[in-house]
Coordinates of C-alpha atoms in Angstrom, one line a residue:
X1202 CA -47.6 30.5 57.2
X1203 CA -48.0 29.0 53.8
X1204 CA -45.2 26.9 52.4
X1205 CA -43.9 27.2 48.8
X1206 CA -43.7 23.6 47.5
X1207 CA -43.0 24.5 43.9
X1208 CA -39.7 23.5 42.1
X1209 CA -38.8 27.2 42.2
X1210 CA -38.7 28.1 45.9
X1211 CA -37.5 31.2 47.6
X1212 CA -34.3 29.4 48.5
X1213 CA -33.5 28.4 44.9
X1214 CA -33.2 31.3 42.4
X1215 CA -35.4 31.1 39.4
X1216 CA -33.8 29.8 36.2
X1217 CA -33.9 32.6 33.7
X1218 CA -35.9 32.0 30.6
X1219 CA -33.7 32.2 27.4
X1220 CA -34.6 34.6 24.7
X1221 CA -35.5 32.2 21.8
X1222 CA -35.9 32.8 18.1
X1223 CA -39.5 33.2 17.1
X1224 CA -39.6 29.9 15.2
X1225 CA -38.7 27.8 18.2
X1226 CA -41.5 25.4 19.1
X1227 CA -41.4 21.8 20.3
X1228 CA -42.5 19.1 17.9
X1229 CA -45.6 17.1 18.6
X1230 CA -43.6 14.0 19.1
X1231 CA -41.0 15.6 21.4
X1232 CA -40.4 13.7 24.6
X1233 CA -42.8 14.7 27.4
X1234 CA -41.5 17.0 30.1
X1235 CA -38.8 18.9 28.2
X1236 CA -38.9 22.7 28.1
X1237 CA -36.5 24.3 25.6
X1238 CA -37.2 27.7 27.2
X1239 CA -35.6 26.4 30.4
X1240 CA -31.9 26.6 29.6
X1241 CA -30.7 24.3 32.4
X1242 CA -33.3 21.7 31.6
X1243 CA -32.6 21.9 27.8
X1244 CA -28.8 21.5 28.4
X1245 CA -29.4 18.5 30.6
X1246 CA -31.8 17.0 28.0
X1247 CA -29.3 17.4 25.2
X1248 CA -26.5 15.8 27.3
X1249 CA -28.6 12.7 28.2
X1250 CA -30.8 12.0 25.2
X1251 CA -30.3 8.7 23.5
X1252 CA -32.4 9.0 20.4
X1253 CA -29.8 10.8 18.2
X1254 CA -26.5 9.1 17.4
X1255 CA -23.5 11.3 16.6
X1256 CA -22.5 11.5 13.0
X1257 CA -19.1 10.1 14.0
X1258 CA -20.8 6.9 15.2
X1259 CA -22.4 6.4 11.8
X1260 CA -19.2 6.6 9.7
X1261 CA -15.7 5.2 9.4
X1262 CA -12.9 6.7 11.5
X1263 CA -13.3 7.8 15.1
X1264 CA -10.4 10.2 15.3
X1265 CA -11.0 12.6 12.4
X1266 CA -14.0 14.7 11.5
X1267 CA -16.2 13.5 8.7
X1268 CA -16.6 17.2 7.8
X1269 CA -12.9 17.2 6.9
X1270 CA -13.1 14.3 4.4
X1271 CA -12.9 16.6 1.4
X1272 CA -13.0 20.3 0.6
X1273 CA -14.6 22.0 -2.3
X1274 CA -12.1 23.5 -4.7
X1275 CA -12.0 27.2 -4.1
X1276 CA -9.6 30.1 -5.0
X1277 CA -9.4 31.0 -1.3
X1278 CA -9.7 28.5 1.6
X1279 CA -9.8 30.3 5.0
X1280 CA -6.9 29.3 7.3
X1281 CA -9.3 28.6 10.1
X1282 CA -11.5 26.2 8.2
X1283 CA -9.7 22.9 8.7
X1284 CA -8.7 23.6 12.4
X1285 CA -12.3 24.6 13.1
X1286 CA -13.6 21.4 11.5
X1287 CA -11.3 19.3 13.5
X1288 CA -11.8 21.0 16.9
X1289 CA -15.6 21.0 16.5
X1290 CA -15.4 17.4 15.3
X1291 CA -13.7 16.3 18.4
X1292 CA -16.3 18.0 20.6
X1293 CA -19.2 16.6 18.5
X1294 CA -17.9 13.0 18.7
X1295 CA -17.1 13.2 22.4
X1296 CA -13.4 12.8 22.0
X1297 CA -12.8 16.2 23.6
X1298 CA -14.7 18.4 26.1
X1299 CA -15.9 21.8 25.0
X1300 CA -14.0 24.7 26.4
X1301 CA -14.6 28.4 27.1
X1302 CA -11.9 29.2 24.6
X1303 CA -13.8 27.4 21.9
X1304 CA -17.0 29.2 22.9
X1305 CA -15.2 32.6 22.5
X1306 CA -13.9 31.5 19.1
X1307 CA -17.4 30.5 18.0
X1308 CA -18.7 33.9 19.1
X1309 CA -16.1 35.6 17.0
X1310 CA -16.8 33.2 14.1
X1311 CA -20.5 34.0 14.3
X1312 CA -19.7 37.7 13.9
X1313 CA -17.7 37.1 10.7
X1314 CA -20.1 34.8 8.9
X1315 CA -21.9 37.3 6.8
X1316 CA -18.6 38.6 5.3
X1317 CA -17.6 35.0 4.2
X1318 CA -20.9 34.0 2.5
X1319 CA -19.2 33.5 -0.9
X1320 CA -16.7 30.9 0.5
X1321 CA -17.5 27.5 -0.9
X1322 CA -16.3 25.6 2.2
X1323 CA -18.2 27.8 4.7
X1324 CA -21.0 25.2 4.5
X1325 CA -18.6 22.7 6.1
X1326 CA -18.0 25.0 9.0
X1327 CA -21.8 25.5 9.4
X1328 CA -22.2 21.7 9.4
X1329 CA -19.5 21.2 11.9
X1330 CA -21.1 23.8 14.2
X1331 CA -24.4 22.1 13.9
X1332 CA -23.0 18.7 14.8
X1333 CA -21.2 20.2 17.8
X1334 CA -24.1 22.2 19.2
X1335 CA -25.6 19.5 21.4
X1336 CA -22.3 19.0 23.2
X1337 CA -21.3 22.7 23.2
X1338 CA -24.3 23.7 25.4
X1339 CA -22.4 23.4 28.7
X1340 CA -19.9 26.1 27.8
X1341 CA -22.2 28.5 25.8
X1342 CA -24.6 31.0 27.2
X1343 CA -28.2 30.4 26.3
X1344 CA -28.3 33.4 24.1
X1345 CA -25.2 32.4 22.1
X1346 CA -26.4 28.8 21.7
X1347 CA -29.7 29.9 20.3
X1348 CA -28.0 32.6 18.1
X1349 CA -25.8 29.9 16.6
X1350 CA -28.8 27.6 15.9
X1351 CA -30.8 30.5 14.5
X1352 CA -28.0 31.4 12.2
X1353 CA -27.8 27.9 10.9
X1354 CA -31.5 27.8 10.4
X1355 CA -31.3 31.1 8.5
X1356 CA -28.7 29.7 6.1
X1357 CA -30.7 26.5 5.6
X1358 CA -34.0 28.4 4.9
X1359 CA -32.4 31.0 2.7
X1360 CA -30.7 28.3 0.7
X1361 CA -34.0 26.5 0.1
X1362 CA -35.3 29.6 -1.8
X1363 CA -32.1 30.5 -3.6
X1364 CA -31.7 29.8 -7.3
X1365 CA -28.1 28.5 -7.3
X1366 CA -26.1 29.3 -10.5
X1367 CA -23.9 26.3 -9.7
X1368 CA -26.3 23.6 -8.5
X1369 CA -23.5 21.5 -7.0
X1370 CA -23.2 23.9 -4.1
X1371 CA -27.0 23.7 -3.5
X1372 CA -26.4 20.1 -2.2
X1373 CA -24.6 21.3 0.9
X1374 CA -26.5 24.4 1.8
X1375 CA -30.1 23.3 0.8
X1376 CA -29.5 19.6 1.2
X1377 CA -27.1 18.4 3.8
X1378 CA -27.4 21.5 6.2
X1379 CA -31.2 21.3 6.7
X1380 CA -31.0 17.5 6.8
X1381 CA -28.5 17.8 9.6
X1382 CA -30.6 20.2 11.6
X1383 CA -33.6 17.9 11.2
X1384 CA -31.5 14.9 12.2
X1385 CA -29.9 16.6 15.2
X1386 CA -32.9 18.4 16.6
X1387 CA -36.1 16.4 15.9
X1388 CA -37.6 17.9 19.1
X1389 CA -37.9 21.3 17.4
X1390 CA -40.7 21.4 14.9
X1391 CA -39.0 23.9 12.5
X1392 CA -35.9 21.8 12.4
X1393 CA -37.9 18.6 11.9
X1394 CA -39.8 20.2 9.0
X1395 CA -36.6 20.7 7.1
X1396 CA -35.9 17.0 6.8
X1397 CA -38.1 15.8 3.9
X1398 CA -37.5 18.8 1.6
X1399 CA -33.8 18.3 2.2
X1400 CA -34.0 14.7 1.2
X1401 CA -35.8 15.8 -2.0
X1402 CA -33.0 18.3 -2.8
X1403 CA -30.3 15.6 -2.4
X1404 CA -32.4 13.1 -4.4
X1405 CA -32.9 15.5 -7.2
X1406 CA -29.2 16.5 -7.2
X1407 CA -28.0 12.9 -7.4
X1408 CA -30.0 12.6 -10.6
X1409 CA -29.6 16.0 -12.3
X1410 CA -25.9 16.6 -11.6
X1411 CA -24.8 13.3 -13.0
X1412 CA -24.8 11.7 -16.5
X1413 CA -27.1 8.8 -15.7
X1414 CA -24.1 6.7 -14.5
X1415 CA -22.9 8.8 -11.6
X1416 CA -20.4 11.1 -13.3
X1417 CA -20.4 14.9 -13.0
X1418 CA -19.8 17.4 -15.8
X1419 CA -16.0 17.5 -16.3
X1420 CA -15.8 21.1 -15.2
X1421 CA -17.2 20.0 -11.8
X1422 CA -15.0 16.9 -11.4
X1423 CA -12.7 18.8 -9.1
X1424 CA -15.6 18.9 -6.6
X1425 CA -16.3 15.1 -6.9
X1426 CA -14.9 14.1 -3.5
X1427 CA -16.5 17.0 -1.7
X1428 CA -19.9 16.3 -3.2
X1429 CA -19.6 12.6 -2.6
X1430 CA -18.6 13.3 1.0
X1431 CA -21.8 15.5 1.3
X1432 CA -23.9 12.7 -0.1
X1433 CA -22.3 10.0 2.0
X1434 CA -22.8 11.9 5.3
X1435 CA -26.3 12.6 4.3
X1436 CA -27.0 9.0 3.3
X1437 CA -25.7 7.9 6.7
X1438 CA -28.2 10.2 8.5
X1439 CA -31.0 9.2 6.1
X1440 CA -30.3 5.5 6.9
X1441 CA -30.4 6.2 10.6
X1442 CA -33.8 8.0 10.5
X1443 CA -37.2 6.5 10.1
X1444 CA -39.3 8.0 7.4
X1445 CA -36.4 9.3 5.2
X1446 CA -35.3 7.4 2.0
X1447 CA -33.7 8.2 -1.3
X1448 CA -35.4 7.1 -4.5
X1449 CA -34.0 4.0 -6.2
X1450 CA -32.8 6.1 -9.1
X1451 CA -30.9 8.6 -6.9
X1452 CA -29.3 5.8 -4.9
X1453 CA -28.2 4.1 -8.1
X1454 CA -26.4 7.4 -9.1
X1455 CA -24.8 7.4 -5.7
X1456 CA -23.5 3.9 -6.2
X1457 CA -22.2 4.8 -9.6
X1458 CA -20.4 7.8 -8.2
X1459 CA -18.7 5.6 -5.6
X1460 CA -17.3 3.6 -8.6
X1461 CA -16.0 6.8 -10.2
X1462 CA -14.4 7.7 -6.9
X1463 CA -12.4 4.5 -7.1
X1464 CA -11.8 4.9 -10.9
X1465 CA -10.4 8.4 -10.7
X1466 CA -8.0 7.7 -7.8
X1467 CA -4.3 8.1 -8.7
X1468 CA -1.7 5.7 -7.4
X1469 CA -0.9 8.1 -4.5
X1470 CA -4.6 8.5 -3.6
X1471 CA -5.1 12.0 -5.0
X1472 CA -7.8 12.6 -7.6
X1473 CA -7.2 12.5 -11.4
X1474 CA -7.3 15.9 -13.0
X1475 CA -7.1 17.7 -9.7
X1476 CA -4.6 19.6 -7.5
X1477 CA -4.7 21.1 -4.1
X1478 CA -6.8 20.2 -1.1
X1479 CA -9.9 19.2 -3.0
X1480 CA -8.1 16.1 -4.3
X1481 CA -6.5 14.9 -1.1
X1482 CA -7.1 11.3 -0.2
X1483 CA -9.0 10.4 2.9
X1484 CA -9.5 6.7 3.6
X1485 CA -12.5 7.2 5.8
X1486 CA -14.5 8.8 3.0
X1487 CA -13.8 5.8 0.9
X1488 CA -14.6 3.3 3.6
X1489 CA -17.9 5.0 4.5
X1490 CA -18.9 5.4 0.8
X1491 CA -18.1 1.8 0.1
X1492 CA -20.2 0.8 3.1
X1493 CA -23.1 3.0 2.0
X1494 CA -22.8 1.9 -1.6
X1495 CA -23.0 -1.8 -0.7
X1496 CA -21.5 -3.1 -3.9
X1497 CA -19.3 -6.2 -3.7
X1498 CA -17.5 -5.3 -7.0
X1499 CA -16.5 -2.0 -5.5
X1500 CA -15.1 -3.7 -2.5
X1501 CA -12.9 -5.9 -4.7
X1502 CA -11.8 -2.9 -6.8
X1503 CA -10.9 -0.9 -3.7
X1504 CA -8.7 -3.8 -2.5
X1505 CA -6.9 -3.6 -5.9
X1506 CA -6.6 0.1 -6.6
X1507 CA -6.4 2.2 -3.4
X1508 CA -3.1 3.3 -1.6
X1509 CA -1.6 0.7 0.6
X1510 CA -3.8 -1.9 -1.1
X1511 CA -2.3 -5.4 -1.4
X1512 CA -4.7 -6.9 -3.7
X1513 CA -3.5 -8.8 -6.7
X1514 CA -5.2 -9.8 -10.0
X1515 CA -8.8 -10.7 -9.0
X1516 CA -10.6 -13.9 -10.0
X1517 CA -13.7 -11.7 -10.2
X1518 CA -14.9 -10.7 -13.7
X1519 CA -14.6 -7.0 -12.9
X1520 CA -16.0 -4.4 -15.3
X1521 CA -13.5 -2.4 -17.4
X1522 CA -11.9 0.4 -15.5
X1523 CA -12.3 2.8 -18.4
X1524 CA -15.2 5.1 -18.9
X1525 CA -16.5 7.7 -21.4
X1526 CA -19.3 10.2 -21.2
X1527 CA -20.1 12.6 -24.0
X1528 CA -22.5 14.4 -21.6
X1529 CA -19.7 15.0 -19.1
X1530 CA -17.2 15.7 -21.9
X1531 CA -14.7 13.3 -20.3
X1532 CA -13.0 10.0 -21.1
X1533 CA -10.8 7.8 -19.1
X1534 CA -8.7 5.0 -20.6
X1535 CA -7.1 2.5 -18.2
X1536 CA -5.6 -0.9 -18.7
X1537 CA -6.8 -2.6 -15.4
X1538 CA -7.8 -1.8 -11.8
X1539 CA -4.3 -2.4 -10.3
X1540 CA -3.1 0.7 -8.4
X1541 CA 0.0 1.3 -10.6
X1542 CA -1.7 0.5 -14.0
X1543 CA -1.4 3.0 -16.9
X1544 CA -4.3 5.4 -17.2
X1545 CA -5.1 8.3 -19.4
X1546 CA -7.7 11.0 -18.7
X1547 CA -9.1 13.3 -21.4
X1548 CA -11.1 16.5 -20.7
X1549 CA -12.5 17.7 -24.0
X1550 CA -14.8 20.6 -23.0
X1551 CA -12.0 23.2 -23.5
X1552 CA -9.5 24.2 -26.1
X1553 CA -6.8 23.1 -26.0
X1554 CA -7.4 19.5 -24.9
X1555 CA -6.6 18.8 -21.2
X1556 CA -5.0 15.4 -20.6
X1557 CA -3.4 13.4 -17.8
X1558 CA -1.2 10.3 -18.3
X1559 CA -0.1 8.3 -15.3
X1560 CA 1.8 5.0 -15.2
X1561 CA 3.5 3.1 -12.4
X1562 CA 3.0 5.8 -9.8
X1563 CA 4.4 8.6 -12.1
X1564 CA 2.6 11.4 -13.8
X1565 CA 3.9 11.6 -17.4
X1566 CA 1.5 14.1 -19.0
X1567 CA -0.6 16.7 -17.2
X1568 CA -2.2 19.8 -18.7
X1569 CA -3.0 21.4 -22.1
X1570 CA -1.9 19.6 -25.3
X1571 CA -1.0 22.5 -27.5
X1572 CA -1.3 22.1 -31.3
X1573 CA -0.5 24.4 -34.2
X1574 CA -1.6 24.0 -37.8
X1575 CA -0.4 26.2 -40.7
X1576 CA -1.6 25.7 -44.3
X1577 CA 0.3 27.4 -47.1
X1578 CA 1.7 29.9 -44.7
X1579 CA -1.6 30.8 -43.0
X1580 CA -1.8 29.8 -39.3
X1581 CA -5.2 28.3 -38.5
X1582 CA -7.2 28.3 -35.3
X1583 CA -9.9 26.2 -33.7
X1584 CA -13.5 27.3 -34.2
X1585 CA -15.1 24.7 -31.9
X1586 CA -14.5 22.6 -28.9
X1587 CA -13.8 18.9 -29.2
X1588 CA -16.6 16.4 -30.1
X1589 CA -16.4 12.7 -29.3
X1590 CA -16.9 10.7 -32.5
X1591 CA -15.7 7.2 -31.4
X1592 CA -15.5 5.2 -28.2
X1593 CA -14.9 1.5 -27.5
X1594 CA -13.7 -0.5 -24.5
X1595 CA -13.1 -4.2 -24.9
X1596 CA -10.6 -6.9 -23.9
X1597 CA -7.9 -5.5 -26.2
X1598 CA -8.0 -1.9 -25.1
X1599 CA -9.7 1.5 -25.0
X1600 CA -10.3 3.6 -28.1
X1601 CA -11.3 7.2 -28.1
X1602 CA -11.6 9.5 -31.1
X1603 CA -12.5 13.2 -31.2
X1604 CA -12.9 15.8 -33.9
X1605 CA -12.5 19.6 -33.9
X1606 CA -13.3 22.2 -36.5
X1607 CA -10.6 24.7 -37.5
X1608 CA -10.7 27.8 -39.8
X1609 CA -10.6 27.3 -43.5
X1610 CA -12.8 24.2 -43.2
X1611 CA -10.0 22.2 -41.7
X1612 CA -10.8 19.3 -39.4
X1613 CA -8.5 17.9 -36.7
X1614 CA -9.2 14.4 -35.6
X1615 CA -7.4 12.9 -32.6
X1616 CA -7.4 9.2 -31.9
X1617 CA -6.2 7.5 -28.7
X1618 CA -5.8 3.8 -28.1
X1619 CA -4.5 2.3 -24.9
X1620 CA -3.7 -1.3 -25.2
X1621 CA -4.9 -3.4 -22.3
X1622 CA -2.1 -6.0 -22.2
X1623 CA 0.6 -4.4 -24.3
X1624 CA 1.2 -1.3 -22.2
X1625 CA 1.3 1.4 -24.8
X1626 CA -0.7 4.5 -25.7
X1627 CA -1.2 5.3 -29.4
X1628 CA -2.0 9.0 -30.0
X1629 CA -2.7 9.9 -33.6
X1630 CA -3.6 13.3 -35.0
X1631 CA -5.1 13.6 -38.5
X1632 CA -5.4 17.0 -40.3
X1633 CA -8.0 16.9 -43.0
X1634 CA -8.4 19.7 -45.6
X1635 CA -11.1 20.4 -48.2
X1636 CA -8.6 21.3 -50.9
X1637 CA -5.1 20.3 -51.7
X1638 CA -2.3 22.4 -50.1
X1639 CA 1.3 22.9 -51.2
X1640 CA 2.5 22.7 -47.6
X1641 CA 0.8 21.6 -44.4
X1642 CA 2.7 22.4 -41.2
X1643 CA 1.8 20.7 -37.9
X1644 CA 3.2 21.2 -34.4
X1645 CA 2.3 19.4 -31.3
X1646 CA 3.6 19.7 -27.7
X1647 CA 2.4 17.0 -25.4
X1648 CA 2.3 18.4 -21.8
X1649 CA 5.1 16.5 -20.1
X1650 CA 5.2 17.1 -16.4
X1651 CA 8.1 19.1 -14.7
X1652 CA 9.2 15.9 -13.0
X1653 CA 9.9 14.3 -16.4
X1654 CA 13.5 14.3 -17.5
X1655 CA 13.7 14.2 -21.3
X1656 CA 16.7 12.5 -22.8
X1657 CA 16.8 12.8 -26.6
X1658 CA 18.7 10.1 -28.5
X1659 CA 21.7 11.4 -30.4
X1660 CA 21.2 9.9 -33.8
X1661 CA 17.6 8.8 -33.8
X1662 CA 14.4 10.6 -33.0
X1663 CA 13.1 8.7 -29.9
X1664 CA 12.8 10.5 -26.5
X1665 CA 13.6 8.6 -23.3
X1666 CA 11.5 9.8 -20.4
X1667 CA 13.1 9.5 -16.9
X1668 CA 10.6 9.7 -14.1
X1669 CA 11.1 9.4 -10.3
X1670 CA 9.9 5.8 -10.2
X1671 CA 9.8 4.6 -13.8
X1672 CA 10.8 5.1 -17.4
X1673 CA 8.9 5.6 -20.6
X1674 CA 9.8 6.1 -24.3
X1675 CA 8.1 8.3 -26.8
X1676 CA 8.4 7.6 -30.5
X1677 CA 7.4 10.1 -33.3
X1678 CA 6.3 7.4 -35.7
X1679 CA 5.2 9.7 -38.5
X1680 CA 8.7 11.0 -39.1
X1681 CA 11.9 9.2 -40.0
X1682 CA 13.7 7.3 -37.3
X1683 CA 17.1 8.9 -38.1
X1684 CA 17.6 12.5 -37.2
X1685 CA 19.8 13.0 -40.3
X1686 CA 16.6 12.5 -42.5
X1687 CA 14.3 15.4 -41.5
X1688 CA 12.3 15.6 -44.7
X1689 CA 9.1 14.6 -42.9
X1690 CA 9.7 16.5 -39.7
X1691 CA 11.7 17.0 -36.5
X1692 CA 11.3 15.9 -32.8
X1693 CA 13.2 18.4 -30.6
X1694 CA 13.1 20.6 -27.6
X1695 CA 11.6 24.1 -28.3
X1696 CA 11.8 26.4 -25.3
X1697 CA 12.3 23.3 -23.1
X1698 CA 9.1 21.7 -24.4
X1699 CA 9.3 18.4 -26.4
X1700 CA 7.9 19.4 -29.8
X1701 CA 6.9 17.3 -32.8
X1702 CA 7.0 19.2 -36.1
X1703 CA 5.7 17.5 -39.2
X1704 CA 5.2 18.7 -42.8
X1705 CA 3.2 17.3 -45.7
X1706 CA 1.3 18.1 -48.9
X1707 CA -2.1 17.4 -50.4
X1708 CA -5.3 17.1 -48.4
X1709 CA -4.3 15.4 -45.2
X1710 CA -1.4 14.9 -42.7
X1711 CA -1.2 12.2 -40.0
X1712 CA 1.0 12.8 -36.9
X1713 CA 1.2 9.8 -34.6
X1714 CA 3.0 9.4 -31.2
X1715 CA 3.7 6.0 -29.6
X1716 CA 4.1 6.0 -25.8
X1717 CA 5.9 2.9 -24.7
X1718 CA 4.8 2.4 -21.0
X1719 CA 6.0 -1.1 -20.5
X1720 CA 8.0 -1.8 -17.3
X1721 CA 10.4 -4.2 -19.1
X1722 CA 12.6 -3.3 -22.0
X1723 CA 13.0 0.4 -21.5
X1724 CA 16.3 1.6 -23.0
X1725 CA 16.7 -1.5 -25.2
X1726 CA 16.9 -1.4 -29.0
X1727 CA 13.7 -0.4 -30.8
X1728 CA 12.7 0.7 -34.3
X1729 CA 9.9 2.1 -36.4
X1730 CA 9.1 2.6 -40.1
X1731 CA 6.5 4.2 -42.4
X1732 CA 5.1 1.4 -44.5
X1733 CA 4.1 1.4 -48.1
X1734 CA 0.3 1.2 -48.7
X1735 CA -1.1 0.1 -52.1
X1736 CA -4.5 0.3 -53.8
X1737 CA -5.0 -1.8 -56.9
X1738 CA -1.2 -2.3 -57.0
X1739 CA -0.6 1.5 -57.0
X1740 CA 1.4 3.0 -54.1
X1741 CA -0.7 5.5 -52.3
X1742 CA 0.5 9.0 -51.2
X1743 CA 0.6 9.9 -47.6
X1744 CA -2.5 12.1 -47.9
X1745 CA -4.6 9.1 -48.9
X1746 CA -3.4 6.3 -46.5
X1747 CA -0.6 5.7 -44.1
X1748 CA 0.7 2.7 -42.2
X1749 CA 3.4 2.2 -39.6
X1750 CA 5.4 -0.5 -37.9
X1751 CA 6.7 -0.2 -34.4
X1752 CA 9.0 -2.7 -32.6
X1753 CA 10.2 -2.5 -29.0
X1754 CA 11.8 -5.0 -26.6
X1755 CA 8.3 -6.2 -25.6
X1756 CA 6.3 -6.3 -28.8
X1757 CA 5.8 -5.6 -32.5
X1758 CA 2.7 -3.7 -33.8
X1759 CA 1.4 -2.2 -37.0
X1760 CA -1.0 0.8 -37.4
X1761 CA -3.1 1.9 -40.4
X1762 CA -5.2 5.0 -41.2
X1763 CA -7.2 5.7 -44.3
X1764 CA -7.7 9.3 -45.3
X1765 CA -10.3 8.9 -48.1
X1766 CA -13.6 7.2 -48.7
X1767 CA -13.8 3.5 -48.2
X1768 CA -11.2 1.6 -50.3
X1769 CA -9.5 -1.8 -50.4
X1770 CA -5.8 -1.3 -49.7
X1771 CA -2.9 -3.5 -48.8
X1772 CA 0.2 -3.2 -46.6
X1773 CA 2.5 -6.0 -45.4
X1774 CA 0.4 -8.4 -47.5
X1775 CA -2.7 -7.6 -45.5
X1776 CA -5.8 -6.4 -47.3
X1777 CA -8.0 -3.9 -45.5
X1778 CA -11.1 -1.7 -46.1
X1779 CA -11.1 -0.2 -42.6
X1780 CA -10.6 3.4 -41.6
X1781 CA -8.1 2.7 -38.8
X1782 CA -6.4 -0.4 -37.5
X1783 CA -4.1 -1.2 -34.5
X1784 CA -2.7 -4.7 -34.6
X1785 CA -0.2 -6.9 -32.9
X1786 CA 2.4 -8.5 -35.3
X1787 CA 3.5 -12.1 -34.4
X1788 CA 6.7 -13.9 -35.2
X1789 CA 5.2 -15.3 -38.5
X1790 CA 4.2 -11.9 -39.7
X1791 CA 0.5 -12.4 -39.1
X1792 CA -1.5 -9.7 -37.5
X1793 CA -3.9 -9.8 -34.5
X1794 CA -6.2 -6.9 -34.6
X1795 CA -6.5 -4.9 -31.3
X1796 CA -8.7 -2.2 -32.9
X1797 CA -10.5 -1.8 -36.1
X1798 CA -12.5 1.2 -37.0
X1799 CA -14.8 0.6 -39.9
X1800 CA -15.1 3.2 -42.7
X1801 CA -18.4 5.1 -42.6

């Protein structure tokens, strides 16, 4: 009698062949002897292969999923997203063994995918599933395992041919997802073929989605951390794979974005101009991004600015922490890189202006800065968004100036100056008219945060701001110091909002606010005055030039603004032909200019 000597004898039942998607075919460089159609052999191969390192082994943090570093901002975030990312992450990393319960959950998840296609964070679940697939094989049936991989492939292939209205979401679906499949399953030709096109999508995105120095459009900033997390995970896989590489230009944009990640980190670790889960701090994202960025300056900055950092003033000649991008429609003024330093963010793509002022771990301003202008009884309205017309960052401070068109040909100019050493923010609005007016009425409501307790002085116009960890003082320098003299305007609470109201005549009105952010001297005596400005020995009206003096417990400053064509004028014995000046006044009455804007 003949004897069956094959591997499949009559005493060992035949291993059923799995029903595979039509695209499944082994790559030419796949290891010899594997058969993906033999489920038992394929499971065994996935469990023992050494050529593919887990994502967790390539990044910082061994106890949390890299897919949970940051979420895209979305109106709705599914309640299962974060738990699923963590449970699949534990399996993918080897920290936990897969269970039948998880297999059942994934089967249910697979059945619901098509109904959730519009969710921005679904891509993270797809990625988490992909990374876990090799280790899920022991608890999944062959059919379910291949169905899951087929669904991931379908999403990746469809994304490659989709014209995304918001290109930022292309990076995950048409970039990181196919790259992940190529990285995890190089034995399968269809997966492997996804790799190079995915690198191209990521490369192009790093260049086209940023301003040339790594910053997104301001309306996409709320996705900065999620996008950088996508690029960081992708870069880790690219670095671990022969034959893949970002272009030098794309990698430079990546490095710049890492710098912005640090720059736009609040004292508590959350992201500037953000709220909710998209702005949550994750130290492992930062650590991995810093490692992938390979910039020594960023390492020093991180030591100074991140939560729980203990860095002190660095001996390094670090770049200024401030930044401005007309393309992004965003500006960021900041005194230094220390974690608690004053910083002021301005988003000028919308009307009204969106701002955020933080100092010493407290948020002072956050939201829309409402402004109202009325000329001779007619209320005006903006006819354009804001345009940046001036920017300078130097050793003395950061200067930003913007302009906006209003009805009746009126222009509103807004100047901000944050002093680098003196710890104040100067915010000056200038209303410019084409023709003289009998009465110009101006109202401004800076967006103080709900946590800010406002204490108005009894006899004078200053506002003392009490915050959870600090104090600040706000001075309406364009009106008289004493409340009893309201001829120039009032500084009061209107519907629980701190409101500056100023009036004037002629062709211009200037309405400045001085934010004293100094740690020392809060609550101590201070004063301010409107100064006399002369031109050829003739005192100038307030619609031609203005000057102010402010004195607090920590310093003495003067401010000047010309409202006409270039002219030589004098105040406090100082002769100027400038358009705007911010200066420190010393004990001898001499001025040291911190900012000088030349007349055009």
